[in-house]
Amino acid sequence: MISSDYRKKITDSWFSYLQMQICKSFELLENNKFKFSRRDWYKKKVKEGGGTSYLLTNGKIFDKVGVNKSTVSGIFPKKFRSNILGAEKNKGKYWASGVSVVAHMKNPKIPAIHFNTRFIVTSEEWFGGGMDATPSHDDKKEKQLIHNYLKKICLQNKKNYEKYKKWCDEYFYLPHRKEARGLGGIFFDYETKDWIRNFKFVRDLGLAFIDISNKTINRKKKLKYTRKDKENQLLKRGRYVEFNLLYDRGTKFGLNSGGNTDSILMSLPPEAKWK
């Protein structure tokens, strides 16, 4: 039987590897002319961990892209424990590791892309994560390509694609606007059974994210766009800001687990507009 400490160690190692592969892939898209800057951070108690944030801004492809990885532990505030699986049973103690990526594109014809994956340990252990895209420009073929790829990864790992798709559609929704944040994708949480199979799925999804990102960007990076296209993109980014600040679980989890505020809010776009 695989021990809990080993499961923590091997997932933490994988997330570090995945972070570097994503950064390398994105730098290649920029023809290595624009590089990520690195910033390390630690919780107030160093023994409770920290993270590494990579940020690339003002590139030819990316207006702003952040690739965060963190591994932290500690005790959740009492008022927050009821929101986390297994947190109340062990007095709020937790361990969490994961990778989060948000990329805002210079060309408004290319959608913003988001990916995250995590492994959390309380009195329970589970994986969560997902991927979605937020376009400001309608493209039915693009939506089909992304969903077909995600469906393929789910089927290969015997995961319920329709369930994850529906979960994503319901999660990335702005009720005060009565509109979806983007074209959807997949979202999952509380995957507690069969750690080995779940870990393989998380790894496959991480590598698939790199492939999907490359195909999506390369397909459109040379397309011309107008000032109106850019204006529409900035308005759509406003919706992105609203969702991340009002509803995003990852934002709330990070802030309530003592994460680094700058890294948590790195998902916000460099510019946004509201009518």
Coordinates of C-alpha atoms in Angstrom, one line a residue:
M1 CA 0.0 0.0 0.0
I2 CA 1.2 3.5 -0.9
S3 CA 1.7 5.7 2.2
S4 CA 0.1 9.1 2.4
D5 CA 3.6 10.7 2.7
Y6 CA 4.7 9.1 -0.5
R7 CA 1.5 10.2 -2.3
K8 CA 2.2 13.8 -1.2
K9 CA 5.9 13.5 -2.3
I10 CA 5.2 12.1 -5.7
T11 CA 2.4 14.5 -6.5
D12 CA 4.4 17.5 -5.4
S13 CA 7.3 16.4 -7.6
W14 CA 4.9 16.0 -10.6
F15 CA 3.5 19.4 -10.2
S16 CA 7.0 20.9 -10.1
Y17 CA 7.8 19.1 -13.3
L18 CA 4.5 20.1 -15.0
Q19 CA 5.1 23.8 -14.1
M20 CA 8.4 23.8 -15.8
Q21 CA 7.1 22.0 -18.9
I22 CA 4.3 24.5 -19.3
C23 CA 6.8 27.4 -18.9
K24 CA 9.1 25.9 -21.5
S25 CA 6.3 25.3 -23.9
F26 CA 5.0 28.9 -23.6
E27 CA 8.5 30.4 -24.0
L28 CA 8.8 28.4 -27.3
L29 CA 5.6 29.9 -28.5
E30 CA 7.3 33.3 -27.9
N31 CA 10.3 32.0 -29.9
N32 CA 12.3 32.3 -26.6
K33 CA 12.4 36.1 -27.1
F34 CA 10.3 36.6 -24.0
K35 CA 11.0 34.8 -20.8
F36 CA 9.3 34.1 -17.5
S37 CA 10.4 35.9 -14.4
R38 CA 10.5 33.8 -11.2
R39 CA 9.3 34.7 -7.8
D40 CA 9.5 32.4 -4.7
W41 CA 7.3 33.0 -1.7
Y42 CA 6.8 31.4 1.7
K43 CA 4.1 31.3 4.3
K44 CA 4.8 33.2 7.5
K45 CA 5.9 29.9 9.0
V46 CA 8.4 28.5 6.6
K47 CA 7.7 25.0 7.7
E48 CA 4.2 25.4 6.3
G49 CA 5.5 25.7 2.8
G50 CA 5.1 28.2 0.0
G51 CA 5.3 28.4 -3.8
T52 CA 7.0 29.5 -7.0
S53 CA 5.3 31.9 -9.4
Y54 CA 6.4 32.4 -13.0
L55 CA 5.1 35.4 -14.9
L56 CA 5.5 36.5 -18.5
T57 CA 4.1 39.8 -19.7
N58 CA 4.0 41.9 -22.8
G59 CA 5.0 39.1 -25.2
K60 CA 4.1 38.7 -28.8
I61 CA 1.6 36.0 -27.9
F62 CA 0.8 36.6 -24.2
D63 CA -0.3 39.9 -22.7
K64 CA 0.1 38.1 -19.4
V65 CA 0.5 34.5 -18.4
G66 CA 1.1 33.2 -14.9
V67 CA 2.1 29.7 -14.0
N68 CA 1.9 29.1 -10.2
K69 CA 2.9 26.1 -8.2
S70 CA 2.5 25.9 -4.4
T71 CA 2.7 23.3 -1.7
V72 CA 1.4 24.4 1.7
S73 CA 0.1 23.0 5.0
G74 CA -1.4 24.4 8.1
I75 CA -4.8 24.8 9.8
F76 CA -7.9 26.2 8.2
P77 CA -9.8 29.0 10.0
K78 CA -12.9 27.5 11.8
K79 CA -15.4 29.4 9.7
F80 CA -13.8 28.0 6.5
R81 CA -13.6 24.3 7.5
S82 CA -17.2 23.3 6.7
N83 CA -16.4 24.3 3.0
I84 CA -13.5 21.8 2.7
L85 CA -14.0 18.0 2.5
G86 CA -12.6 16.3 5.7
A87 CA -11.4 19.6 7.3
E88 CA -13.8 19.5 10.3
K89 CA -12.9 15.9 11.2
N90 CA -9.2 16.7 11.8
K91 CA -9.4 20.1 13.4
G92 CA -8.8 22.0 10.2
K93 CA -5.4 20.5 9.4
Y94 CA -4.5 20.3 5.7
W95 CA -1.8 19.8 3.1
A96 CA -2.2 20.9 -0.4
S97 CA -0.2 21.0 -3.6
G98 CA -1.1 22.1 -7.1
V99 CA -0.5 24.1 -10.3
S100 CA -2.6 26.9 -11.6
V101 CA -2.2 28.6 -15.0
V102 CA -4.0 31.6 -16.5
A103 CA -3.0 33.1 -19.9
H104 CA -4.4 36.3 -21.3
M105 CA -3.6 36.7 -25.0
K106 CA -2.4 39.7 -27.0
N107 CA -4.5 38.7 -30.0
P108 CA -8.2 38.9 -29.1
K109 CA -9.0 36.1 -31.6
I110 CA -7.2 33.7 -29.3
P111 CA -9.1 32.8 -26.1
A112 CA -7.9 33.2 -22.6
I113 CA -7.0 29.8 -21.2
H114 CA -7.1 28.5 -17.7
F115 CA -5.9 25.2 -16.1
N116 CA -5.4 24.0 -12.6
T117 CA -4.8 20.7 -10.9
R118 CA -4.4 20.0 -7.2
F119 CA -4.1 17.3 -4.5
I120 CA -5.5 18.1 -1.1
V121 CA -5.2 16.1 2.1
T122 CA -7.3 16.7 5.2
S123 CA -8.9 13.7 6.9
E124 CA -9.6 12.8 3.3
E125 CA -7.4 12.9 0.2
W126 CA -8.6 14.0 -3.2
F127 CA -7.7 15.4 -6.6
G128 CA -9.4 18.3 -8.3
G129 CA -8.9 20.6 -11.3
G130 CA -9.9 21.3 -14.8
M131 CA -9.4 23.4 -17.9
D132 CA -11.5 25.9 -19.7
A133 CA -11.2 28.7 -22.3
T134 CA -12.7 32.2 -22.4
P135 CA -13.0 33.7 -25.9
S136 CA -14.1 37.1 -26.9
H137 CA -14.5 36.0 -30.5
D138 CA -17.0 33.2 -31.4
D139 CA -15.4 30.2 -33.1
K140 CA -17.5 27.0 -33.1
K141 CA -14.6 25.0 -34.6
E142 CA -12.3 26.0 -31.8
K143 CA -14.9 25.0 -29.2
Q144 CA -15.3 21.6 -30.8
L145 CA -11.6 21.0 -31.0
I146 CA -11.0 21.8 -27.3
H147 CA -14.0 19.7 -26.2
N148 CA -13.1 16.8 -28.4
Y149 CA -9.6 16.7 -27.0
L150 CA -10.8 16.9 -23.4
K151 CA -13.4 14.2 -24.1
K152 CA -10.6 12.0 -25.5
I153 CA -8.5 12.4 -22.3
C154 CA -11.5 11.6 -20.1
L155 CA -12.5 8.5 -22.1
Q156 CA -8.9 7.2 -22.0
N157 CA -9.0 7.4 -18.2
K158 CA -12.5 6.1 -17.8
K159 CA -13.7 9.4 -16.5
N160 CA -17.2 10.8 -17.0
Y161 CA -16.7 13.6 -19.6
E162 CA -20.3 14.7 -19.7
K163 CA -20.4 15.0 -15.9
Y164 CA -17.2 17.1 -15.9
K165 CA -18.4 19.2 -18.8
K166 CA -21.7 19.9 -17.0
W167 CA -19.8 20.7 -13.8
C168 CA -17.6 23.2 -15.7
D169 CA -20.6 24.9 -17.3
E170 CA -22.3 25.3 -14.0
Y171 CA -19.2 26.4 -12.1
F172 CA -17.8 28.9 -14.6
Y173 CA -21.1 30.9 -14.6
L174 CA -21.8 34.4 -13.6
P175 CA -25.3 34.3 -11.9
H176 CA -25.5 38.1 -11.6
R177 CA -25.0 38.4 -15.4
K178 CA -26.9 35.2 -16.2
E179 CA -24.1 34.2 -18.6
A180 CA -21.3 31.7 -18.9
R181 CA -17.7 32.9 -18.4
G182 CA -16.5 31.2 -21.6
L183 CA -16.9 28.2 -23.9
G184 CA -16.5 25.7 -21.0
G185 CA -14.2 22.7 -20.7
I186 CA -14.1 20.3 -17.8
F187 CA -14.0 20.7 -14.1
F188 CA -13.8 18.1 -11.3
D189 CA -13.3 17.9 -7.6
Y190 CA -13.3 15.4 -4.7
E191 CA -11.8 12.5 -6.7
T192 CA -11.1 10.3 -3.7
K193 CA -11.2 6.8 -5.0
D194 CA -8.4 4.9 -6.7
W195 CA -5.4 7.2 -6.1
I196 CA -3.3 5.6 -8.8
R197 CA -5.9 6.0 -11.5
N198 CA -6.7 9.5 -10.5
F199 CA -3.1 10.5 -10.4
K200 CA -2.7 9.2 -14.0
F201 CA -5.7 11.2 -15.1
V202 CA -4.2 14.4 -13.6
R203 CA -0.9 13.8 -15.3
D204 CA -2.6 13.1 -18.7
L205 CA -4.7 16.2 -18.3
G206 CA -1.7 18.4 -17.5
L207 CA 0.2 17.2 -20.6
A208 CA -3.0 17.6 -22.7
F209 CA -3.3 21.2 -21.5
I210 CA 0.1 21.9 -23.1
D211 CA -0.9 20.3 -26.3
I212 CA -4.4 22.0 -26.5
S213 CA -2.8 25.4 -25.7
N214 CA -0.2 25.0 -28.5
K215 CA -2.8 24.0 -31.0
T216 CA -5.2 26.7 -30.1
I217 CA -2.6 29.4 -30.1
N218 CA -0.8 28.3 -33.3
R219 CA -4.1 28.1 -35.1
K220 CA -4.7 31.8 -34.6
K221 CA -1.5 33.6 -33.7
K222 CA -1.2 35.2 -37.2
L223 CA -4.7 36.3 -37.5
K224 CA -5.2 40.1 -37.9
Y225 CA -7.6 41.9 -35.5
T226 CA -9.2 45.3 -35.2
R227 CA -9.4 47.9 -32.4
K228 CA -13.0 46.8 -31.9
D229 CA -11.8 43.2 -31.5
K230 CA -9.5 44.3 -28.7
E231 CA -12.2 46.4 -27.1
N232 CA -14.5 43.3 -27.0
Q233 CA -11.6 41.3 -25.4
L234 CA -11.2 43.9 -22.7
L235 CA -14.9 43.8 -21.9
K236 CA -14.8 40.0 -21.7
R237 CA -11.8 40.3 -19.4
G238 CA -14.1 42.4 -17.1
R239 CA -16.3 39.3 -16.8
Y240 CA -13.2 37.3 -16.0
V241 CA -12.4 39.6 -13.2
E242 CA -15.9 39.5 -11.8
F243 CA -15.9 35.7 -11.7
N244 CA -12.5 35.3 -10.1
L245 CA -13.1 37.8 -7.3
L246 CA -16.7 36.8 -6.6
Y247 CA -17.0 33.1 -7.1
D248 CA -13.7 31.3 -7.8
R249 CA -13.0 28.5 -5.3
G250 CA -9.3 28.6 -5.9
T251 CA -9.1 32.3 -5.0
K252 CA -11.0 31.7 -1.8
F253 CA -9.0 28.6 -1.0
G254 CA -5.7 30.4 -1.5
L255 CA -6.6 33.4 0.6
N256 CA -8.0 31.2 3.4
S257 CA -4.9 28.9 3.4
G258 CA -2.4 31.7 3.9
G259 CA -1.3 31.7 0.3
N260 CA 0.6 34.6 -1.3
T261 CA -1.9 37.3 -2.4
D262 CA 0.0 38.5 -5.4
S263 CA 0.3 34.9 -6.7
I264 CA -3.4 34.2 -6.1
L265 CA -4.5 37.3 -7.9
M266 CA -2.0 36.8 -10.8
S267 CA -4.9 35.3 -12.7
L268 CA -6.4 38.7 -13.2
P269 CA -5.8 40.3 -16.6
P270 CA -3.4 43.3 -17.1
E271 CA -6.2 45.4 -18.6
A272 CA -10.0 45.1 -18.5
K273 CA -13.0 47.3 -19.2
W274 CA -16.6 47.7 -18.2
K275 CA -19.3 49.5 -20.1

